[in-house]
Coordinates of C-alpha atoms in Angstrom, one line a residue:
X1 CA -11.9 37.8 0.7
X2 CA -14.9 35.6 1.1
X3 CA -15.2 34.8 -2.5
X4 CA -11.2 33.7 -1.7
X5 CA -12.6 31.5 0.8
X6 CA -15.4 29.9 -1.0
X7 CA -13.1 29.0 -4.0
X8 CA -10.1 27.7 -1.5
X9 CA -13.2 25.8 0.1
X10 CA -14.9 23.9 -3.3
X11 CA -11.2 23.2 -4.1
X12 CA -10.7 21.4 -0.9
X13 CA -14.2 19.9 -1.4
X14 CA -13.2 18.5 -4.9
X15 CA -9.7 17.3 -4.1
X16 CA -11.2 15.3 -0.9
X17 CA -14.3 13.9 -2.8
X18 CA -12.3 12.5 -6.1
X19 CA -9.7 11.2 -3.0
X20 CA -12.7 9.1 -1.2
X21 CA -14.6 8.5 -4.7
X22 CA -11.1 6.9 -6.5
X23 CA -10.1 5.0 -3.2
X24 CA -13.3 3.2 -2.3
X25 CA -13.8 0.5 -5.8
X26 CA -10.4 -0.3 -4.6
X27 CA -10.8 -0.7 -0.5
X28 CA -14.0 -2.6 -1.4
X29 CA -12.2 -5.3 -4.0
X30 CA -9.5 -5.3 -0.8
X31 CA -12.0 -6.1 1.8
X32 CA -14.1 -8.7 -0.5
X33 CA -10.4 -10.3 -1.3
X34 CA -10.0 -10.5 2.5
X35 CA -13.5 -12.0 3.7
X36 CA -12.3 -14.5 0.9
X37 CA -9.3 -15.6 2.3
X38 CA -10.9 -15.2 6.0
X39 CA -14.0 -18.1 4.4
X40 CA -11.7 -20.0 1.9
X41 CA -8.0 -20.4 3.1
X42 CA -6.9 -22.1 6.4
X43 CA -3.8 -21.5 8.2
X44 CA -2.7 -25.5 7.2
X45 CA -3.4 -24.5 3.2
X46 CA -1.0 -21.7 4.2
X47 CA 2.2 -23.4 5.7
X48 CA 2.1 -25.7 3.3
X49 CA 3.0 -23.5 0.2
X50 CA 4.8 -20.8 2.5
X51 CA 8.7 -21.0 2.5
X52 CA 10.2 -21.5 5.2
X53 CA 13.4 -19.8 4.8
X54 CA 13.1 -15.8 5.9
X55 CA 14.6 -14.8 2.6
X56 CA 12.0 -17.1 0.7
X57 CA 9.4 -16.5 2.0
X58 CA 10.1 -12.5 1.7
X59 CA 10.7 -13.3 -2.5
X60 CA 7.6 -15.5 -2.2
X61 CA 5.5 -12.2 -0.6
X62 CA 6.7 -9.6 -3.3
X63 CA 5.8 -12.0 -6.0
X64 CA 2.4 -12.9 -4.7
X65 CA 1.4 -9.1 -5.6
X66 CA 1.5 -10.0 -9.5
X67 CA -1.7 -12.1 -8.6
X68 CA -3.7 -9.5 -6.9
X69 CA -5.3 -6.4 -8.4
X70 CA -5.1 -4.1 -5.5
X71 CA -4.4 -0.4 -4.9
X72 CA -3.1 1.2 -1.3
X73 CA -6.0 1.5 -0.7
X74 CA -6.8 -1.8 -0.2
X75 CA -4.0 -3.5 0.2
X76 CA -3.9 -3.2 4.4
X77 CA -7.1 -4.9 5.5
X78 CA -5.9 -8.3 3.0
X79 CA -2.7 -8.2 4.8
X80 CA -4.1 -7.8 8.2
X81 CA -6.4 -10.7 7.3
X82 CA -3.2 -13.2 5.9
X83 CA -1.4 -12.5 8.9
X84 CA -4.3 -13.7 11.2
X85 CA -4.0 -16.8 9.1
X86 CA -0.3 -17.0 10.1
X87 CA 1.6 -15.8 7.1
X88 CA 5.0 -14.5 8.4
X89 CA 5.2 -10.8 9.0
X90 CA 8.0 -10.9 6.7
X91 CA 5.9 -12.3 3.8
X92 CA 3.1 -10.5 4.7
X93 CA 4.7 -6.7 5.1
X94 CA 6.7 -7.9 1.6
X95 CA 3.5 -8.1 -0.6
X96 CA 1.6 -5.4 1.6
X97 CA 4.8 -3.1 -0.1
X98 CA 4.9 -4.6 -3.6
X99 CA 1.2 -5.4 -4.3
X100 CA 0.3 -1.9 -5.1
X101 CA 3.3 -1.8 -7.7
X102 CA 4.0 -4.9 -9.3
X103 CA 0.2 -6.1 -10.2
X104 CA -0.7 -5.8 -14.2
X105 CA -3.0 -2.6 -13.7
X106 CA -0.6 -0.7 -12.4
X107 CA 2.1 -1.9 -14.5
X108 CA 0.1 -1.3 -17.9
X109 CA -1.1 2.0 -16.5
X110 CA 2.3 2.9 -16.0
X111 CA 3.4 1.9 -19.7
X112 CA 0.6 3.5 -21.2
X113 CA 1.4 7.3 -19.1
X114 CA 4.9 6.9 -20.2
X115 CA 4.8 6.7 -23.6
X116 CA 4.6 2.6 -24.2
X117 CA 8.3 2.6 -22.6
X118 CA 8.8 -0.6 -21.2
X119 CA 12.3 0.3 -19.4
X120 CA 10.2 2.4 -17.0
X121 CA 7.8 -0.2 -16.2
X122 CA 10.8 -2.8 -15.5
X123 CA 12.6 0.4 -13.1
X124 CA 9.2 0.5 -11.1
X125 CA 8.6 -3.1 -10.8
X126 CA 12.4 -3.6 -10.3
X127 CA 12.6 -0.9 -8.0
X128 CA 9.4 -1.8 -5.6
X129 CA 10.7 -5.3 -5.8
X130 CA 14.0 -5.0 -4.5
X131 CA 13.0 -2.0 -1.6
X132 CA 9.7 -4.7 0.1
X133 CA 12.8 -7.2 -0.6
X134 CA 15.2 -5.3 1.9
X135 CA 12.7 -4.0 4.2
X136 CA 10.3 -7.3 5.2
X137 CA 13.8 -8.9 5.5
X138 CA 15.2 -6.1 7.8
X139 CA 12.0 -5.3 9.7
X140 CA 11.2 -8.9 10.4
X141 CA 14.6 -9.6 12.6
X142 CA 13.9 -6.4 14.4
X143 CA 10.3 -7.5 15.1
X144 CA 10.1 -11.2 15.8
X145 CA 6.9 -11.1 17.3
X146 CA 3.8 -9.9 15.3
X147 CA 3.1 -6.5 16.2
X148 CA -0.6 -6.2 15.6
X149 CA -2.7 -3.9 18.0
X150 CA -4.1 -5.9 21.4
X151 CA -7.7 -5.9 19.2
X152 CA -6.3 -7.1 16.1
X153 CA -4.4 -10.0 18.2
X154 CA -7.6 -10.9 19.3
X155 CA -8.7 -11.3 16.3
X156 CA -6.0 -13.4 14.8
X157 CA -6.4 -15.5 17.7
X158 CA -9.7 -16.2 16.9
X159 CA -9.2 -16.7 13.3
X160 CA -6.2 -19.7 14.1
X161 CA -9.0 -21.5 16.3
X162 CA -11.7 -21.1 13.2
X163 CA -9.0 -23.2 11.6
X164 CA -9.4 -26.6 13.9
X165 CA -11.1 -29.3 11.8
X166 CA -14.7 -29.5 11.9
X167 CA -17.6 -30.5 9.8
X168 CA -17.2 -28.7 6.4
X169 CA -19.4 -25.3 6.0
X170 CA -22.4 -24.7 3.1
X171 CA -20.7 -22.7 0.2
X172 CA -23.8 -20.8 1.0
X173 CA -22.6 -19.8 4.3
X174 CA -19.3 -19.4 3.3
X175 CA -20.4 -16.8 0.7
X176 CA -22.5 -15.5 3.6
X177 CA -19.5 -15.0 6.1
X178 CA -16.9 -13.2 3.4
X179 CA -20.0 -10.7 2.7
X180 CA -20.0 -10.5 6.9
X181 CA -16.4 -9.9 7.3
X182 CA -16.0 -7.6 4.4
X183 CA -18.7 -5.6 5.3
X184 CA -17.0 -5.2 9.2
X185 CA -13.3 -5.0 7.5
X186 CA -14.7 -2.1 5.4
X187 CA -16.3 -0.1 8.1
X188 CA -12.8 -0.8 10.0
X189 CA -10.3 0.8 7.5
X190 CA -13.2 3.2 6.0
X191 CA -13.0 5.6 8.6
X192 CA -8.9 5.8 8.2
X193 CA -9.3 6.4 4.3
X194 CA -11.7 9.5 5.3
X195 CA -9.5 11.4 7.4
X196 CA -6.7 10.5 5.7
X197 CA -8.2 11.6 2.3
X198 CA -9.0 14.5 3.9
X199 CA -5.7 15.2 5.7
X200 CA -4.2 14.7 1.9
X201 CA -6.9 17.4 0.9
X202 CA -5.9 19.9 2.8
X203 CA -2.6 19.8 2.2
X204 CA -2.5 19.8 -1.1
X205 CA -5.0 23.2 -0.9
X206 CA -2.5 25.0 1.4
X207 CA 0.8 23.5 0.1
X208 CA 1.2 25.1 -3.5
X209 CA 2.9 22.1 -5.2
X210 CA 5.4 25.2 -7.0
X211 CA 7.0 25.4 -3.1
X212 CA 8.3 22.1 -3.2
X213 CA 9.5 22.0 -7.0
X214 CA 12.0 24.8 -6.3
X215 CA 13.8 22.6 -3.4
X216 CA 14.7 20.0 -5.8
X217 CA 17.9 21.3 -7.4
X218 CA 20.3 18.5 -6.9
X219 CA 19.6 14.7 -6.7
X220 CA 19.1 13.6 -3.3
X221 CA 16.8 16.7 -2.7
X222 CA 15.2 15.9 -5.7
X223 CA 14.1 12.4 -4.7
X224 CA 12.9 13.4 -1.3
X225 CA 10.7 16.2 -2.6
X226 CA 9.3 13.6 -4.8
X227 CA 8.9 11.3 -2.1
X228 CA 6.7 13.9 -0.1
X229 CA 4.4 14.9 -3.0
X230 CA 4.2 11.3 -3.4
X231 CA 2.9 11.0 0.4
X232 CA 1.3 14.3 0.5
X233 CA -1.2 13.7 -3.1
X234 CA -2.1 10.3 -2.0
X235 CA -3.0 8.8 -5.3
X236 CA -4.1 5.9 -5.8
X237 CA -1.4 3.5 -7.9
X238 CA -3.8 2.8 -10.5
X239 CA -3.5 6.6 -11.8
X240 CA -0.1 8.0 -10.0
X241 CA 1.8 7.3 -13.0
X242 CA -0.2 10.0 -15.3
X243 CA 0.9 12.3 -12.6
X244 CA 4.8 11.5 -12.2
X245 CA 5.1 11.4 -16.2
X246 CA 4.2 15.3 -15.8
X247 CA 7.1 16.2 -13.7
X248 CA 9.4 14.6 -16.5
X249 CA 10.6 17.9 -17.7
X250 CA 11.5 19.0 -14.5
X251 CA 12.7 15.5 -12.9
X252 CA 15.2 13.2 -13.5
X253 CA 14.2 9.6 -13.4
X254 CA 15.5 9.0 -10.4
X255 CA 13.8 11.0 -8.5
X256 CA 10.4 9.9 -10.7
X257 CA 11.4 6.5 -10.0
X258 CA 11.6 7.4 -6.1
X259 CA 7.4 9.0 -6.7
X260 CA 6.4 5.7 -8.4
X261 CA 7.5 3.8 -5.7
X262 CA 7.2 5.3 -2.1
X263 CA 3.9 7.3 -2.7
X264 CA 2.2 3.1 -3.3
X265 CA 4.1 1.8 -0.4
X266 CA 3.3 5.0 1.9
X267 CA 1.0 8.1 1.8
X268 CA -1.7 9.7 3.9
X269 CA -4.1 7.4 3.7
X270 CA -2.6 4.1 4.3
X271 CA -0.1 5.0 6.9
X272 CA -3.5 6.1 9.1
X273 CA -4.4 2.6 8.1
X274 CA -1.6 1.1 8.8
X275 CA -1.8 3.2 12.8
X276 CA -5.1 1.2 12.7
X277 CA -3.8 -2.2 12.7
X278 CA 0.4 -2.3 13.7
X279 CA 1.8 -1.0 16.9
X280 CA 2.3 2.8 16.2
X281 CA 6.4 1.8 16.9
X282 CA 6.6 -0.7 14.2
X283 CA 4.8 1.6 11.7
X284 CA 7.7 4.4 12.3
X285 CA 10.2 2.1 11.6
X286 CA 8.6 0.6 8.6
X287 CA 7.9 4.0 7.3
X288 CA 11.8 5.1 8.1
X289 CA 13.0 1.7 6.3
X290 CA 10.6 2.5 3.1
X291 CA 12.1 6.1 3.0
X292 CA 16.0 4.9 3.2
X293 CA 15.6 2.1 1.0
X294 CA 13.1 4.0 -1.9
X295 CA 15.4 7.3 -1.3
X296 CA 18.7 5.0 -2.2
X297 CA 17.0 3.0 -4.9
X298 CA 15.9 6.3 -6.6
X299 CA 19.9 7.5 -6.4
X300 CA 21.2 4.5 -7.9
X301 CA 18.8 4.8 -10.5
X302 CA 19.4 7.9 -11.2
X303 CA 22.7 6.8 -12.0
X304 CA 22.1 4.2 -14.6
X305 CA 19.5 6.0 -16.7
X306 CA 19.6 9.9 -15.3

């Protein structure tokens, strides 16, 4: 019995360390991207290349993601910081979905765990591409006002009157004030990668992974299992593809397409992240939009490749 215990204990131990150990390269590229564009990009810079058009500015936010090397993991606090510079929600919310899917890392990782097969890389990308499509557009006409936590309103607040003209700042300063906000952006979305890397930890210790495989025996049920390993493992997107090609014998594609897609967009980790920095409403519903939109994508297909 206690030897049970000690082994059940260094497993939960290992799972939560390599969690924390895998995640925090990539929260700390996030954070020094966001003291960046907190130092170096003004609200003006930004409505001047933003669309204006909702739909545009939506296919201007998914492709944005190509440009930025950025896991889950990091992926909140940039977004946090662009919408305090004034980027649209809509914008915003559609790279915050597609930048953990559609940037080359992830994309060659996922060509290289598949066998150099190019048609999955092009259903992934595809895929991610048109779900952050359909849900920045749909969550942005139910949310028309920026639903950022009273703290984090603040701090956008703040960061639209840093933006009034004044004498130019020192690059020396400038360097000095991204290490200053990264260090306070990293301390701020640290503590929600912990718990939820350990949250993660524990249920993949008390879950047996075989419990779940046995529900998905038809192709609706299939997808949703996939979708909740997805959430429940809380992998990083860099290295989630070596996973799903493992469950190829047992999965179709669609419902691999659904784990390569909703477990970068939403897992453990970043939806405690996400409770961090949106109102805890709008994160339900964007959560709820994901899940429709990934669930349908992975059905349809599922019909054009099976």
């Amino acid at each position: 019995m206690a030897g049970a215990i000690v082994t059940t204990f260094l497993q939960l131990n290992t799972i939560f360390l390599s969690m924390v150990m895998e995640a925090i390269p990539f929260v700390l590229v996030g954070v020094l991207i966001s003291g960046l564009i907190q130092s170096f990009i003004t609200e003006r810079w930004i409505a001047k290349i933003m669309p204006k058009n909702r739909f545009l500015s939506s296919l201007f936010g998914c492709s944005v993601g190509i440009l930025f090397p950025s896991c889950e993991c990091g992926i909140v606090p940039i977004t946090r910081r662009l919408l305090g510079k004034g980027v649209p929600l809509n914008a915003g919310i559609a790279f915050m979905l597609t930048g953990p899917v559609v940037n080359p890392i992830v994309l060659f990782s996922t060509y290289v765990a598949f066998g150099n097969d190019w048609r999955i890389v092009a259903v992934r990308a595809g895929m991610a591409f048109a779900v952050a499509l359909v849900v920045s557009v749909s969550i942005s006409l139910l949310f028309p006002a920026l639903p950022l936590r009273q703290a984090i309103q603040e701090m956008a607040a703040s960061t639209a009157l840093s933006d009034v003209p004044r004498a130019p700042m020192p690059l020396r300063r400038k360097l000095g004030s991204v290490l200053t906000h990264a260090v306070e952006e990293f301390f701020s979305v640290g503590k929600y990668l912990v718990l939820g890397a350990f949250i993660a930890a524990c249920m993949q210790t008390f879950i047996p992974t075989s419990s779940l495989l046995h529900i998905g025996s038809n192709p609706i049920m299939a997808s949703l299992v996939m979708m909740g390993l997805a959430f429940t493992m809380s992998l990083c997107s860099e290295a989630d593809a070596f996973i799903a090609s493992s469950f190829r014998s047992t999965f179709s594609m669609g419902s691999i397409s659904a784990f390569l897609v909703f477990g970068p967009m939403i897992d453990i980790k970043n939806t405690l992240m996400l409770l961090g920095t949106f109102k805890t409403k709008f994160v339900v519903v964007l959560i709820a939009f994901v899940s429709v939109s990934t669930l349908t994508g992975s059905l349809i297909v599922g019909r054009l490749i099976g």
